[in-house]
Amino acid sequence: MSSTSQVRDPAAAPGRSSQDRAPARRRRRMRKMTTRDRVMVTLLLGIPLLLDLAFVWFPAIGTVLLSFTKWNGVGSLHTKSCVPNLPPILNNGCVYGLQNYHQAATIYPEFWPAVRHNLIWLAVFVVIATPLGMLFAVVIDRGIRGSRMYQSILFLPVMLSLALVGIIWEFVYSQNFGLINTVIGRNGNDNAIDWLGNPHLNLWAVLVEATWRQAGYVMVLYLAGLKAVDPTLREAALVDGANAWETFWRVIFPVMRPINIVIMVVTVIESLRAFDLVYITNKGINGLELLSVLVTTNIVGETQRVGFGSALGVVLLVISLVPISIFLYQTFRREESS
């Protein structure tokens, strides 16, 4: 054999393992990239990264920093500590330390009801809305008659804005002319049930609205996960004698772990950023206090307490990160041990 037929690529030389040859191949492919290719890669990676930093990370970090200040949104910020017993206008822009958090927990009456309502909202989404959406997805995935029609009907609330959902349900809950009071015969002036005005009922009434929409959202996500499951898994379970219930919980559901993670994160985010429904109902007061409403009221409302509102936003962020972090930790820990 002539010398020209010898192996010229050192990465493919005898005695070198595939692990040694792989980096060499990657380096060779990178050397083959033209300047235009490098520019395109830089743009495709750099632009989304800059947008993510500009609209997510910088505002988040800025909110955390502002939560330690006493600022009304007008004027400049400085590093001087706030002086006690001075009028707010003279202390504007100063470093306030943890006082915003202390005031929220001690002298702000709406804070703890809002925290409790947010946790109730999260619990209802996790315990009711998510299992209900999963049930809809499983039933539709079985190919029942009219499944496309049912899927469209259940997904319809997701396509509507939350503001429109709130307006629709106001007609259902109306005290004198609402659908519910009319059906149960309680639409008179004397015995009508005020579903949205009674602080003992309005939170649960609005949660029905939110669950109606969230179940359809979860259904679509689970349907996508079910369609991606390998059909041979169902066939193998059927051969082993498993019924439909055992097949889903022991075979299908564990395979959809990535979808479960996505749904858990989406559920937490959707429950803690709830704003539209309660604001349309009664501006988030009288039994419908939520942290998102308090943040908006303090930052863009009449009080203009940007530092205090930022502290409430940080509390909301922490509450949302705790269940997500616990769920992800448990999920990845089970994956490592399996």
Short mmCIF file of C-alpha atoms in Angstrom, two decimals:
data_model
loop_
_atom_site.label_atom_id
_atom_site.label_comp_id
_atom_site.label_asym_id
_atom_site.label_seq_id
_atom_site.Cartn_x
_atom_site.Cartn_y
_atom_site.Cartn_z
CA MET A 1 0.00 0.00 0.00
CA SER A 2 1.39 3.40 -0.96
CA SER A 3 2.21 6.10 1.51
CA THR A 4 -0.56 8.35 0.16
CA SER A 5 -3.14 5.83 1.33
CA GLN A 6 -1.95 6.07 4.89
CA VAL A 7 -4.28 7.47 7.53
CA ARG A 8 -3.69 11.22 7.59
CA ASP A 9 -6.16 12.14 10.31
CA PRO A 10 -4.41 11.84 13.69
CA ALA A 11 -7.80 11.54 15.36
CA ALA A 12 -8.43 8.31 13.43
CA ALA A 13 -4.97 6.86 14.02
CA PRO A 14 -4.77 3.33 15.45
CA GLY A 15 -4.46 3.13 19.21
CA ARG A 16 -6.60 6.18 19.91
CA SER A 17 -9.90 5.56 21.66
CA SER A 18 -13.24 6.97 20.53
CA GLN A 19 -13.21 9.34 23.55
CA ASP A 20 -9.89 10.79 22.32
CA ARG A 21 -11.10 11.09 18.73
CA ALA A 22 -14.38 12.87 19.61
CA PRO A 23 -12.79 16.18 20.81
CA ALA A 24 -10.59 16.18 17.74
CA ARG A 25 -13.61 15.85 15.48
CA ARG A 26 -15.39 18.67 17.27
CA ARG A 27 -12.34 20.92 16.94
CA ARG A 28 -12.10 20.08 13.25
CA ARG A 29 -15.75 20.95 12.69
CA MET A 30 -15.29 24.24 14.54
CA ARG A 31 -12.28 25.06 12.31
CA LYS A 32 -14.48 24.47 9.26
CA MET A 33 -16.98 27.12 10.39
CA THR A 34 -16.78 30.23 8.26
CA THR A 35 -16.91 33.77 9.58
CA ARG A 36 -20.52 34.01 8.51
CA ASP A 37 -21.33 30.86 10.48
CA ARG A 38 -19.70 32.26 13.61
CA VAL A 39 -21.62 35.52 13.24
CA MET A 40 -24.92 33.65 12.88
CA VAL A 41 -24.20 31.45 15.91
CA THR A 42 -23.28 34.54 17.94
CA LEU A 43 -26.49 36.30 16.94
CA LEU A 44 -28.71 33.28 17.53
CA LEU A 45 -27.27 32.75 21.00
CA GLY A 46 -26.50 36.32 21.95
CA ILE A 47 -29.83 38.00 21.16
CA PRO A 48 -31.99 35.60 23.27
CA LEU A 49 -29.41 35.83 26.06
CA LEU A 50 -29.49 39.64 26.02
CA LEU A 51 -33.30 39.66 25.99
CA ASP A 52 -33.38 37.22 28.91
CA LEU A 53 -30.95 39.36 30.88
CA ALA A 54 -32.78 42.59 30.03
CA PHE A 55 -36.33 41.45 30.77
CA VAL A 56 -35.86 38.76 33.43
CA TRP A 57 -32.60 38.84 35.37
CA PHE A 58 -31.89 42.56 35.55
CA PRO A 59 -35.44 43.44 36.71
CA ALA A 60 -35.35 40.57 39.24
CA ILE A 61 -32.02 41.70 40.67
CA GLY A 62 -33.17 45.32 40.60
CA THR A 63 -36.34 44.40 42.53
CA VAL A 64 -34.28 42.69 45.23
CA LEU A 65 -32.02 45.73 45.56
CA LEU A 66 -34.95 48.18 45.63
CA SER A 67 -36.59 46.17 48.42
CA PHE A 68 -33.85 47.42 50.77
CA THR A 69 -34.56 51.07 49.99
CA LYS A 70 -37.20 53.66 50.83
CA TRP A 71 -38.05 55.13 47.44
CA ASN A 72 -41.20 56.58 45.90
CA GLY A 73 -40.07 56.22 42.29
CA VAL A 74 -39.19 59.91 41.92
CA GLY A 75 -35.70 61.27 42.34
CA SER A 76 -32.41 59.45 42.65
CA LEU A 77 -31.21 56.63 44.87
CA HIS A 78 -28.23 56.99 47.20
CA THR A 79 -26.31 54.90 49.69
CA LYS A 80 -27.12 56.94 52.81
CA SER A 81 -29.11 55.23 55.53
CA CYS A 82 -32.60 56.49 56.27
CA VAL A 83 -32.89 58.85 59.22
CA PRO A 84 -35.63 57.91 61.72
CA ASN A 85 -38.56 60.28 62.31
CA LEU A 86 -37.95 62.31 59.15
CA PRO A 87 -40.78 62.98 56.69
CA PRO A 88 -40.85 60.47 53.82
CA ILE A 89 -39.98 63.13 51.26
CA LEU A 90 -36.69 63.82 53.06
CA ASN A 91 -35.83 60.12 53.35
CA ASN A 92 -36.61 59.36 49.72
CA GLY A 93 -34.06 57.10 48.02
CA CYS A 94 -32.21 56.09 51.18
CA VAL A 95 -31.12 52.62 52.29
CA TYR A 96 -33.84 51.18 54.51
CA GLY A 97 -32.38 47.75 55.27
CA LEU A 98 -34.90 45.10 56.28
CA GLN A 99 -37.49 47.60 57.47
CA ASN A 100 -39.75 47.05 54.45
CA TYR A 101 -39.96 43.34 55.26
CA HIS A 102 -40.45 44.05 58.97
CA GLN A 103 -43.26 46.51 58.31
CA ALA A 104 -44.97 44.11 55.92
CA ALA A 105 -44.95 41.33 58.51
CA THR A 106 -45.95 43.47 61.51
CA ILE A 107 -47.95 46.59 60.64
CA TYR A 108 -49.35 45.93 57.15
CA PRO A 109 -52.76 44.30 57.76
CA GLU A 110 -53.24 43.00 54.22
CA PHE A 111 -49.95 41.07 54.10
CA TRP A 112 -50.73 37.87 55.98
CA PRO A 113 -54.23 37.44 54.46
CA ALA A 114 -52.60 37.82 51.02
CA VAL A 115 -49.96 35.19 51.85
CA ARG A 116 -52.66 32.82 53.11
CA HIS A 117 -54.80 33.36 50.01
CA ASN A 118 -51.82 32.75 47.70
CA LEU A 119 -51.05 29.48 49.48
CA ILE A 120 -54.72 28.42 49.23
CA TRP A 121 -54.65 29.29 45.53
CA LEU A 122 -51.54 27.13 45.07
CA ALA A 123 -53.05 24.22 47.02
CA VAL A 124 -56.25 24.28 44.95
CA PHE A 125 -54.27 24.28 41.70
CA VAL A 126 -52.09 21.37 42.85
CA VAL A 127 -54.82 19.26 44.47
CA ILE A 128 -57.79 19.98 42.18
CA ALA A 129 -56.93 21.74 38.90
CA THR A 130 -53.90 19.65 37.96
CA PRO A 131 -55.46 16.20 38.67
CA LEU A 132 -58.64 17.33 36.89
CA GLY A 133 -56.68 18.37 33.81
CA MET A 134 -54.77 15.08 33.89
CA LEU A 135 -58.07 13.17 34.08
CA PHE A 136 -59.43 15.03 31.06
CA ALA A 137 -56.24 14.25 29.12
CA VAL A 138 -56.33 10.54 29.93
CA VAL A 139 -60.00 10.20 28.99
CA ILE A 140 -59.55 12.09 25.70
CA ASP A 141 -56.37 10.15 24.88
CA ARG A 142 -58.34 6.90 25.02
CA GLY A 143 -60.08 7.99 21.83
CA ILE A 144 -63.65 8.23 23.09
CA ARG A 145 -66.35 9.30 20.68
CA GLY A 146 -66.38 13.07 20.20
CA SER A 147 -62.96 13.49 21.83
CA ARG A 148 -62.01 16.38 19.53
CA MET A 149 -65.18 18.24 20.46
CA TYR A 150 -64.55 17.70 24.19
CA GLN A 151 -60.94 18.80 23.78
CA SER A 152 -62.02 22.03 22.06
CA ILE A 153 -64.64 22.77 24.72
CA LEU A 154 -62.24 22.17 27.61
CA PHE A 155 -59.48 24.18 25.96
CA LEU A 156 -61.74 27.14 25.15
CA PRO A 157 -61.22 28.92 28.52
CA VAL A 158 -57.45 28.84 27.96
CA MET A 159 -57.84 30.88 24.77
CA LEU A 160 -59.80 33.56 26.63
CA SER A 161 -58.01 36.26 28.58
CA LEU A 162 -58.33 36.14 32.35
CA ALA A 163 -60.11 39.48 32.25
CA LEU A 164 -62.78 38.05 29.95
CA VAL A 165 -63.05 34.92 32.11
CA GLY A 166 -63.74 37.12 35.12
CA ILE A 167 -66.45 39.06 33.26
CA ILE A 168 -68.13 35.83 32.11
CA TRP A 169 -68.24 34.44 35.64
CA GLU A 170 -69.62 37.70 37.01
CA PHE A 171 -72.80 36.91 35.08
CA VAL A 172 -72.81 33.44 36.64
CA TYR A 173 -72.29 34.76 40.17
CA SER A 174 -74.44 37.91 39.90
CA GLN A 175 -76.43 38.37 43.09
CA ASN A 176 -79.86 39.07 41.58
CA PHE A 177 -79.65 37.84 37.98
CA GLY A 178 -76.83 35.30 38.10
CA LEU A 179 -77.17 31.78 36.76
CA ILE A 180 -76.43 30.04 40.07
CA ASN A 181 -78.84 32.06 42.21
CA THR A 182 -81.53 31.71 39.55
CA VAL A 183 -81.17 27.93 39.40
CA ILE A 184 -81.27 27.47 43.17
CA GLY A 185 -84.02 30.06 43.64
CA ARG A 186 -81.96 32.53 45.68
CA ASN A 187 -82.12 35.54 43.35
CA GLY A 188 -84.49 37.64 45.43
CA ASN A 189 -83.40 40.76 47.24
CA ASP A 190 -83.91 39.15 50.64
CA ASN A 191 -82.34 35.71 50.19
CA ALA A 192 -79.84 36.24 47.36
CA ILE A 193 -76.33 34.88 47.90
CA ASP A 194 -73.61 37.45 47.30
CA TRP A 195 -70.96 35.10 45.90
CA LEU A 196 -68.43 37.81 45.05
CA GLY A 197 -69.17 40.28 47.84
CA ASN A 198 -69.12 37.92 50.82
CA PRO A 199 -65.51 37.67 52.07
CA HIS A 200 -66.19 34.11 53.26
CA LEU A 201 -67.29 32.99 49.78
CA ASN A 202 -65.61 35.17 47.15
CA LEU A 203 -62.18 33.53 47.31
CA TRP A 204 -63.65 30.08 46.65
CA ALA A 205 -65.91 31.46 43.93
CA VAL A 206 -62.94 32.99 42.12
CA LEU A 207 -60.96 29.77 42.58
CA VAL A 208 -63.68 27.95 40.64
CA GLU A 209 -63.10 30.40 37.78
CA ALA A 210 -59.35 29.89 37.92
CA THR A 211 -59.67 26.09 38.11
CA TRP A 212 -62.02 26.10 35.11
CA ARG A 213 -59.26 27.69 33.04
CA GLN A 214 -56.24 25.95 34.58
CA ALA A 215 -57.67 22.43 34.09
CA GLY A 216 -57.85 22.99 30.33
CA TYR A 217 -54.28 24.26 30.27
CA VAL A 218 -52.99 21.22 32.16
CA MET A 219 -55.06 18.94 29.91
CA VAL A 220 -53.27 20.19 26.80
CA LEU A 221 -49.84 19.72 28.37
CA TYR A 222 -50.64 16.18 29.48
CA LEU A 223 -52.14 15.34 26.09
CA ALA A 224 -48.86 16.33 24.46
CA GLY A 225 -47.01 14.10 26.92
CA LEU A 226 -49.35 11.15 26.34
CA LYS A 227 -48.97 11.40 22.56
CA ALA A 228 -45.19 11.20 22.95
CA VAL A 229 -45.24 7.97 24.99
CA ASP A 230 -43.96 4.90 23.14
CA PRO A 231 -47.00 2.72 22.22
CA THR A 232 -44.96 -0.44 22.85
CA LEU A 233 -45.03 0.35 26.58
CA ARG A 234 -48.81 0.07 26.62
CA GLU A 235 -48.65 -3.16 24.61
CA ALA A 236 -46.08 -4.64 26.98
CA ALA A 237 -48.20 -3.74 30.01
CA LEU A 238 -51.25 -5.28 28.34
CA VAL A 239 -49.32 -8.48 27.70
CA ASP A 240 -48.28 -8.58 31.35
CA GLY A 241 -51.93 -8.42 32.38
CA ALA A 242 -52.02 -4.85 33.72
CA ASN A 243 -55.35 -3.04 33.64
CA ALA A 244 -55.80 0.56 32.45
CA TRP A 245 -55.27 2.01 35.95
CA GLU A 246 -52.06 0.05 36.58
CA THR A 247 -50.77 0.80 33.08
CA PHE A 248 -51.13 4.54 33.58
CA TRP A 249 -49.69 4.86 37.10
CA ARG A 250 -46.92 2.25 36.84
CA VAL A 251 -45.87 2.60 33.20
CA ILE A 252 -47.13 5.78 31.52
CA PHE A 253 -46.98 8.31 34.36
CA PRO A 254 -43.31 7.64 35.32
CA VAL A 255 -42.28 8.02 31.66
CA MET A 256 -43.86 11.48 31.56
CA ARG A 257 -41.54 12.83 34.27
CA PRO A 258 -40.33 15.77 32.10
CA ILE A 259 -43.94 16.80 31.48
CA ASN A 260 -44.68 16.51 35.20
CA ILE A 261 -41.81 18.89 35.97
CA VAL A 262 -43.08 21.42 33.42
CA ILE A 263 -46.63 21.20 34.76
CA MET A 264 -45.47 21.61 38.35
CA VAL A 265 -43.49 24.75 37.49
CA VAL A 266 -46.35 26.16 35.40
CA THR A 267 -48.86 25.42 38.18
CA VAL A 268 -46.82 27.26 40.80
CA ILE A 269 -46.23 30.24 38.52
CA GLU A 270 -49.88 30.48 37.46
CA SER A 271 -51.15 30.25 41.03
CA LEU A 272 -48.82 32.89 42.46
CA ARG A 273 -49.10 35.40 39.65
CA ALA A 274 -52.91 35.41 39.84
CA PHE A 275 -54.08 38.99 39.46
CA ASP A 276 -56.68 39.58 36.75
CA LEU A 277 -59.58 37.65 38.24
CA VAL A 278 -59.44 39.20 41.69
CA TYR A 279 -58.75 42.70 40.38
CA ILE A 280 -61.79 42.58 38.10
CA THR A 281 -63.96 41.21 40.91
CA ASN A 282 -63.27 43.79 43.62
CA LYS A 283 -59.78 45.26 43.15
CA GLY A 284 -58.29 42.54 45.37
CA ILE A 285 -59.87 43.64 48.67
CA ASN A 286 -62.53 42.33 51.09
CA GLY A 287 -61.40 38.70 51.16
CA LEU A 288 -59.50 38.58 47.84
CA GLU A 289 -56.16 40.00 48.93
CA LEU A 290 -53.25 38.56 46.93
CA LEU A 291 -49.56 39.46 46.95
CA SER A 292 -49.62 40.35 43.26
CA VAL A 293 -52.36 42.91 43.91
CA LEU A 294 -50.48 44.38 46.88
CA VAL A 295 -47.32 44.71 44.79
CA THR A 296 -49.21 46.57 42.06
CA THR A 297 -51.04 48.78 44.54
CA ASN A 298 -47.86 49.90 46.28
CA ILE A 299 -45.72 50.41 43.18
CA VAL A 300 -48.13 52.03 40.72
CA GLY A 301 -50.95 53.03 43.07
CA GLU A 302 -51.52 56.27 44.92
CA THR A 303 -48.98 55.51 47.66
CA GLN A 304 -46.00 55.10 45.27
CA ARG A 305 -43.95 53.03 47.73
CA VAL A 306 -41.61 51.35 45.25
CA GLY A 307 -39.26 49.99 47.90
CA PHE A 308 -42.08 48.48 49.95
CA GLY A 309 -43.78 47.04 46.87
CA SER A 310 -40.48 45.53 45.75
CA ALA A 311 -40.15 43.80 49.13
CA LEU A 312 -43.60 42.25 48.63
CA GLY A 313 -42.48 41.13 45.18
CA VAL A 314 -39.43 39.44 46.66
CA VAL A 315 -41.66 37.61 49.15
CA LEU A 316 -43.79 36.40 46.25
CA LEU A 317 -40.66 35.25 44.42
CA VAL A 318 -39.44 33.29 47.44
CA ILE A 319 -42.82 31.64 47.92
CA SER A 320 -42.81 30.54 44.28
CA LEU A 321 -39.24 29.22 44.39
CA VAL A 322 -39.68 27.07 47.50
CA PRO A 323 -42.15 24.48 46.11
CA ILE A 324 -40.44 24.44 42.71
CA SER A 325 -37.02 23.84 44.29
CA ILE A 326 -38.33 21.08 46.57
CA PHE A 327 -40.09 19.33 43.69
CA LEU A 328 -37.06 19.51 41.40
CA TYR A 329 -34.75 18.31 44.16
CA GLN A 330 -36.95 15.31 44.92
CA THR A 331 -37.34 14.50 41.22
CA PHE A 332 -33.64 14.59 40.37
CA ARG A 333 -32.77 12.75 43.57
CA ARG A 334 -35.08 9.89 42.56
CA GLU A 335 -33.51 9.85 39.10
CA GLU A 336 -30.00 9.53 40.55
CA SER A 337 -31.01 6.75 42.92
CA SER A 338 -32.85 4.75 40.24
#
